[in-house]
Coordinates of C-alpha atoms in Angstrom, one line a residue:
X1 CA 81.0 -65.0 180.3
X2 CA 78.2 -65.7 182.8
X3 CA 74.6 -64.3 182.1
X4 CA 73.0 -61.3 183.8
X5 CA 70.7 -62.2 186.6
X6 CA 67.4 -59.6 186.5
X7 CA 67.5 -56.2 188.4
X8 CA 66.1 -53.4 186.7
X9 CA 64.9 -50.1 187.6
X10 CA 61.2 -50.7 188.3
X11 CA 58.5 -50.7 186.1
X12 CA 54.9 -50.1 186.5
X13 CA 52.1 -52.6 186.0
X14 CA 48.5 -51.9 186.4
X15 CA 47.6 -54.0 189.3
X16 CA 44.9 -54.5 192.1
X17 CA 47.7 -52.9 194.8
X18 CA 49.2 -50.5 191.9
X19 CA 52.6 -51.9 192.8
X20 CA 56.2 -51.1 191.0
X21 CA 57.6 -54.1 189.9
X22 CA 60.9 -55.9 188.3
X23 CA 60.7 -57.2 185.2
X24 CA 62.2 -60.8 184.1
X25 CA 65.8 -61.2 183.0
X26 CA 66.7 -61.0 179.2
X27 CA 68.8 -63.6 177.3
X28 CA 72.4 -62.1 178.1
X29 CA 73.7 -58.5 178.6
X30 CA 76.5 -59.2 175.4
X31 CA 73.5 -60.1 173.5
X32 CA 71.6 -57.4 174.2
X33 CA 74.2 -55.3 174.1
X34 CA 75.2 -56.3 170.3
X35 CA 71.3 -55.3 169.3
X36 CA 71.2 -52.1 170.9
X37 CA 74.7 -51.2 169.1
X38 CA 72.9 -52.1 165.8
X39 CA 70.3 -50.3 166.5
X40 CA 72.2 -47.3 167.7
X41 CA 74.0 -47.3 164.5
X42 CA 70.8 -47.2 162.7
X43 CA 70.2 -43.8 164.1
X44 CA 68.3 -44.7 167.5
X45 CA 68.9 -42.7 170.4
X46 CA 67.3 -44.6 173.5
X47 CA 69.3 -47.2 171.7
X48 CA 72.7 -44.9 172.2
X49 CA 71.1 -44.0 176.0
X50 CA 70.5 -47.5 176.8
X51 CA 74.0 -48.9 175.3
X52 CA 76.0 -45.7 177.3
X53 CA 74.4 -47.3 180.7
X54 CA 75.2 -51.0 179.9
X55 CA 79.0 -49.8 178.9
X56 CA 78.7 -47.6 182.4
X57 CA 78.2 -50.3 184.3
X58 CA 80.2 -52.6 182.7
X59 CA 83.0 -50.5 183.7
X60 CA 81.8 -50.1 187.0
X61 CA 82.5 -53.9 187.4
X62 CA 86.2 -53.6 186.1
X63 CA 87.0 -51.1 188.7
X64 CA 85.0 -52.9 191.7
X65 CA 86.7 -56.1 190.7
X66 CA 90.5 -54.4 190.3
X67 CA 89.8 -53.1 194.3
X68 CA 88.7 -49.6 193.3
X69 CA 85.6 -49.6 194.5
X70 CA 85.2 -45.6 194.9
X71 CA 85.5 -46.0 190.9
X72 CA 83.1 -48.3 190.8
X73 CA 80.7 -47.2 193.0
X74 CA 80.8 -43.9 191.3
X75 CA 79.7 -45.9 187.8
X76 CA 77.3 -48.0 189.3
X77 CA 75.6 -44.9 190.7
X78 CA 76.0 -43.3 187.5
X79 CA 74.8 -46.1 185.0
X80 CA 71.3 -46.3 187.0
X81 CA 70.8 -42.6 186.2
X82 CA 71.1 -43.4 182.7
X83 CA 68.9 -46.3 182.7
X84 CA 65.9 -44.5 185.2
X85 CA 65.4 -41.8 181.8
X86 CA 64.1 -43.8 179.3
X87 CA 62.6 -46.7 182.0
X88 CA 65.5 -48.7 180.9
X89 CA 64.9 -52.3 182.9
X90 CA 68.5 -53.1 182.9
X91 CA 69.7 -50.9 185.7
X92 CA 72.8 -53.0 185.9
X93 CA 72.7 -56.6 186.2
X94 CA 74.1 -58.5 188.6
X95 CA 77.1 -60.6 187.6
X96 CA 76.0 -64.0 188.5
X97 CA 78.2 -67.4 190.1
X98 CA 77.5 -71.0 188.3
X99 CA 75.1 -71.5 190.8
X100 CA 72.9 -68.1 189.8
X101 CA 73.3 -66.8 193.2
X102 CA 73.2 -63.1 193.4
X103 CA 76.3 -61.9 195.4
X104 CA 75.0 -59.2 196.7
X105 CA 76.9 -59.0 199.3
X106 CA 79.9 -58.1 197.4
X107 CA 78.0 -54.7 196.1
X108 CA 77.4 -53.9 199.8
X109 CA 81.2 -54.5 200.2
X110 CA 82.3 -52.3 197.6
X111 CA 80.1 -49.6 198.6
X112 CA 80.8 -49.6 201.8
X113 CA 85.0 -49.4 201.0
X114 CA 84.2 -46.7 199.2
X115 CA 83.1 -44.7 201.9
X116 CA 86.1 -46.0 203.9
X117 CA 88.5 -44.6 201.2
X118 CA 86.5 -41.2 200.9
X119 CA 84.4 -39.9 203.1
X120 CA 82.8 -37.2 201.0
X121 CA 79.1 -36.5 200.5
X122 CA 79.4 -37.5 197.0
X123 CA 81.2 -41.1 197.6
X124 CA 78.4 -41.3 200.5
X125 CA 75.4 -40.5 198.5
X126 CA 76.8 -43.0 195.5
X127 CA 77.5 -46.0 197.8
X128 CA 73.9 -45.7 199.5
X129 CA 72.4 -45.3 196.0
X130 CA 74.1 -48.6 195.0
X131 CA 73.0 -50.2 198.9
X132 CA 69.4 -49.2 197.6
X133 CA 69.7 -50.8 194.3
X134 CA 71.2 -54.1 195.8
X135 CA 68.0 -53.9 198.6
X136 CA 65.6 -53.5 196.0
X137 CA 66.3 -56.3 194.1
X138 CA 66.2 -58.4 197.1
X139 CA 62.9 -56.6 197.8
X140 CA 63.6 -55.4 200.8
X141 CA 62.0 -51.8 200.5
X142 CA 62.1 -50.7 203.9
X143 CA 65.8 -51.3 203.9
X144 CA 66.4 -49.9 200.3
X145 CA 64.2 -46.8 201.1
X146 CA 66.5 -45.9 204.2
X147 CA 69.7 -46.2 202.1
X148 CA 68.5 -43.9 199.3
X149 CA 67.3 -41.6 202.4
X150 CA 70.8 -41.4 203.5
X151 CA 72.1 -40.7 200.0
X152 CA 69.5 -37.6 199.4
X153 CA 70.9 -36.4 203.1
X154 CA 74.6 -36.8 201.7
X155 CA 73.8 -34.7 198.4
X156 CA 70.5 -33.5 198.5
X157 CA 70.5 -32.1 194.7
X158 CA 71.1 -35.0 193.0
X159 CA 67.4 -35.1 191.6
X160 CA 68.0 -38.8 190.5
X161 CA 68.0 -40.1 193.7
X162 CA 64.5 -38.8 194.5
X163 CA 63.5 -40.8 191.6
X164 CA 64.7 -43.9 192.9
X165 CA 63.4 -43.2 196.2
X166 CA 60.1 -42.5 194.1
X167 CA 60.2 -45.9 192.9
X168 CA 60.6 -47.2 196.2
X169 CA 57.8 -45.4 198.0
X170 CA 55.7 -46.9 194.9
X171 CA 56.5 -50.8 196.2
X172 CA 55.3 -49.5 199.8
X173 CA 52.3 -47.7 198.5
X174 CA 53.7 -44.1 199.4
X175 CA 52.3 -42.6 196.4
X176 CA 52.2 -39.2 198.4
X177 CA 55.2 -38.9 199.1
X178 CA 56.7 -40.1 195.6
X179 CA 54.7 -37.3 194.3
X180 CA 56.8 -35.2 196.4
X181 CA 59.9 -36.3 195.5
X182 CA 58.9 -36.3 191.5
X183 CA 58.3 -32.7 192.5
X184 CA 61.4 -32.3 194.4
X185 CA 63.1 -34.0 191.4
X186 CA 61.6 -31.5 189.0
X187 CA 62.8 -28.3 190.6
X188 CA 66.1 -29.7 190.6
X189 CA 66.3 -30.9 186.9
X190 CA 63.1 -29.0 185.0
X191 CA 64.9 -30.6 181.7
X192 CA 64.4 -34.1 182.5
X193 CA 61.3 -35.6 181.3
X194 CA 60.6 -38.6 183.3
X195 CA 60.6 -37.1 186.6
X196 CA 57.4 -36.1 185.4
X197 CA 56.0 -39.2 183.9
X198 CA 56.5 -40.5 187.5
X199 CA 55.1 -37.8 189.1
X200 CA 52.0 -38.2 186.7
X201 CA 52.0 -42.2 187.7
X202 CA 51.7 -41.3 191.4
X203 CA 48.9 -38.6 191.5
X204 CA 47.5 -41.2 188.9
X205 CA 47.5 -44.0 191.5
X206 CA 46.2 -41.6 194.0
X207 CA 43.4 -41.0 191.8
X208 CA 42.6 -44.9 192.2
X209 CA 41.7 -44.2 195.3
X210 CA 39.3 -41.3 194.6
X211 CA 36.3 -43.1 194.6
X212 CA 36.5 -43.8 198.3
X213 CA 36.9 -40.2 199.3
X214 CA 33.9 -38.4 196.8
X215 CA 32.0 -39.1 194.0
X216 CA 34.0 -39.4 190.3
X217 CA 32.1 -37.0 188.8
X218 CA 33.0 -34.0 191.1
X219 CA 34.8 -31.2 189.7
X220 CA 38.0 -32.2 192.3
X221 CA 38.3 -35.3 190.9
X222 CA 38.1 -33.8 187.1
X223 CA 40.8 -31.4 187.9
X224 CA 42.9 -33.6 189.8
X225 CA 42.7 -36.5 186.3
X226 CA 43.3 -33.2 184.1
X227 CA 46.9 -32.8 185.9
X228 CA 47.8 -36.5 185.7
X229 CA 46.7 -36.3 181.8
X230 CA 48.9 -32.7 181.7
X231 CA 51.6 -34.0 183.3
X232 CA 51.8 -37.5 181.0
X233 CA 51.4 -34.8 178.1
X234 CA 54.5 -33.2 179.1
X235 CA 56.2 -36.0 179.0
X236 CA 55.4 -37.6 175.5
X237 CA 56.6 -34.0 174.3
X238 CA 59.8 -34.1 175.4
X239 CA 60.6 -37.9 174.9
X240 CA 61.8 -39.7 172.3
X241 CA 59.0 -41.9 170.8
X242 CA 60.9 -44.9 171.0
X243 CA 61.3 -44.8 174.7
X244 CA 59.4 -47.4 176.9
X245 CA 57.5 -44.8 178.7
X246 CA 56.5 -42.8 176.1
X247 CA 54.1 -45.4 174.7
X248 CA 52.7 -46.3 178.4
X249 CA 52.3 -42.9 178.8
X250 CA 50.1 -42.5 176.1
X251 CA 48.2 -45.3 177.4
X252 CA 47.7 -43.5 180.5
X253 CA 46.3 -40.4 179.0
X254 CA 43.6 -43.0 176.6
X255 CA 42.7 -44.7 179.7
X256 CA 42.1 -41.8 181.8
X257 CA 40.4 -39.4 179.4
X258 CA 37.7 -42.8 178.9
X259 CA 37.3 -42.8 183.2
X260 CA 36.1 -39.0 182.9
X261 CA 34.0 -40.0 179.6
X262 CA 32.6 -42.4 181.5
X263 CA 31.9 -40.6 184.9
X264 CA 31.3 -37.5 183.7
X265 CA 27.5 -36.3 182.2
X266 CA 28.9 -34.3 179.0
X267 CA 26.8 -34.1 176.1
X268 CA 27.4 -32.5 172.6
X269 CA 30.9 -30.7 172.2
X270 CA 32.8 -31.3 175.0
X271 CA 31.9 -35.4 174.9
X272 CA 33.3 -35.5 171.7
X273 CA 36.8 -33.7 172.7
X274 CA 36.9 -36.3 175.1
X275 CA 36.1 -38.8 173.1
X276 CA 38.8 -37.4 170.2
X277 CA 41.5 -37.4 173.0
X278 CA 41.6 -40.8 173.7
X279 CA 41.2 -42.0 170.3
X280 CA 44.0 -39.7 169.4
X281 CA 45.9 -40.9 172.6
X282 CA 45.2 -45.0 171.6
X283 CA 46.4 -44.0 168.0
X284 CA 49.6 -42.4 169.4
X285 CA 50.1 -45.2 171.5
X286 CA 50.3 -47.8 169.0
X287 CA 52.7 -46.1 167.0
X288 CA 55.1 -45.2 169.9
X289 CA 55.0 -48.9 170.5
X290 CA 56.0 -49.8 167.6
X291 CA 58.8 -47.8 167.4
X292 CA 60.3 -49.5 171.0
X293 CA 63.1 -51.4 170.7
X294 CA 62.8 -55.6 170.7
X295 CA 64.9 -55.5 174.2
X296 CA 61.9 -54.1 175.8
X297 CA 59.5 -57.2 174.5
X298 CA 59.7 -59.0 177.7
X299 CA 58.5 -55.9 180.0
X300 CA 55.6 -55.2 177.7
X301 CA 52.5 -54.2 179.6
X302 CA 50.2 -56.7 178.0
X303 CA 47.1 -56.0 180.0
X304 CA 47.3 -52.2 179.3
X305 CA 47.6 -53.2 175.6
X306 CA 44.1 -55.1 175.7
X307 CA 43.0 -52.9 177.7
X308 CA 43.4 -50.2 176.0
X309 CA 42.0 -52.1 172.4
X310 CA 38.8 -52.3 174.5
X311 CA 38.7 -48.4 175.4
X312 CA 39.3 -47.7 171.9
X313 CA 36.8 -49.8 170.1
X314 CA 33.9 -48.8 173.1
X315 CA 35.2 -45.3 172.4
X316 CA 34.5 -45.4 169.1
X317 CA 30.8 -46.5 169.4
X318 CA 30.3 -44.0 172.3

């Protein structure tokens, strides 16, 4: 069988432009696949999550290449839901030809004979979701964000697509209007957790901008870090601590809850609940980390890591 090529639903990286980015390919979707089984059997369930949306795909790819591409499309739609909840980078891989070439054009093929065979809003909204996919991993986000666009316009209460149109609006800098959408996302599906861990990374990268706009010590800027730090709370409490995002989330709140200590002029009491929340939130990291599984080594935020073993140890002296 040929090995994946890398597509993934985007992951965030702390970078000068705060971009969303894909992560690199892993060894080979039946070895992957064989490792998350064993570790689903062990009793992990992003491992069961993160299995469900390889098998998804997997039979997304037997229907497109039987001819039922409304089948297909359907799965393919459906397997990147099930990767986007735990920050799963798979997101279905590409099948690949000898020469490594993505055939891309064969998933803009079957999506668009889907909507030739049905013409309903669902089929619509499920084809443009996989168009959006296949643009993104070209990087072509103007393109990708226009086909998503047209899927939310299809079936607007499919909360998942905001999401990915979320993580689109992140490669073009629209961190505004992915915290809309996170928003959006929320009121449609309250009970899914990661539509607020994104919402929480986009107010977060607006905050990056703060300093532009008015000092970081006023009181806006405090409230506005104390909603990002709420929000990525939220999350960690209704996530499985083996998820990817659960530990980077807990990054988040140590890193944030040192910017205020260091911008802010407490004293006493209230510099040491600072200070107790990102220890607390560096301790909690490290053992959500631990607990990810090995198929997320290669998407590892290194530099946060370090990062964050800085903020810990200059925390501790503070």
């Amino acid at each position: 069988p040929s090995e994946p090529a890398s597509v993934a639903a985007p992951a965030v990286r702390r970078s000068s432009t705060a971009m969303v980015a894909l992560p690199s390919e892993p060894a080979s979707v039946e070895d992957e696949m064989m490792h998350l089984q064993r570790l689903s059997d062990g009793g992990s369930e992003i491992a069961t999550r993160m299995l469900e949306a390889r098998i998804t795909w997997m039979e997304g790819e037997r229907a497109r290449k039987t001819g039922d591409c409304r089948q297909g499309t359907r799965l393919f739609a459906h397997a990147l839901c099930l990767a986007l909840r735990d920050g799963d980078p798979f997101s279905g891989y590409w099948q690949t030809s000898s020469s490594r070439v993505h055939p891309l054009a064969d998933y803009h093929a079957c999506a668009e004979a889907a909507i030739a065979s049905d013409g309903s809003s669902e089929v619509l909204s499920d084809a443009r979701v996989l168009q959006a996919l296949a643009y993104l991993t070209q990087r072509q986000f103007s393109e990708a964000f226009d086909a998503v666009s047209d899927a939310i316009h299809a079936e607007p209460d499919n909360p998942y697509s905001y999401l990915l149109r979320t993580l689109i609006e992140g490669n073009l800098n629209m961190w505004l209007q992915a915290e809309a959408d996170c928003t959006l996302a929320i009121s449609l599906l309250a009970s899914e957790p990661i539509f607020t861990y994104w919402r929480a990374i986009a107010r977060r990268n607006m905050l990056q901008a703060w300093p532009r706009l008015e000092p970081h010590r006023s009181p806006a800027f405090m409230v506005a870090s104390a909603a990002v730090i709420q929000d990525l709370e939220s999350f960690v409490a209704r996530t499985p601590l083996g998820s990817r995002r659960c530990s980077e989330a807990l990054y988040e709140i140590a890193i944030i809850a040192f910017t205020i200590l260091l911008s802010s002029e407490q004293t006493g009491a209230a510099k040491k609940r600072i200070v107790s929340i990102v220890v607390a939130a560096c301790e909690r990291a490290r053992a959500a980390d631990a607990r990810r599984p090995e198929v997320f080594a290669g998407v590892r935020d290194s530099d946060a890591k370090r990062m964050v073993e800085m903020l810990y140890n200059a925390t501790i002296l503070a």
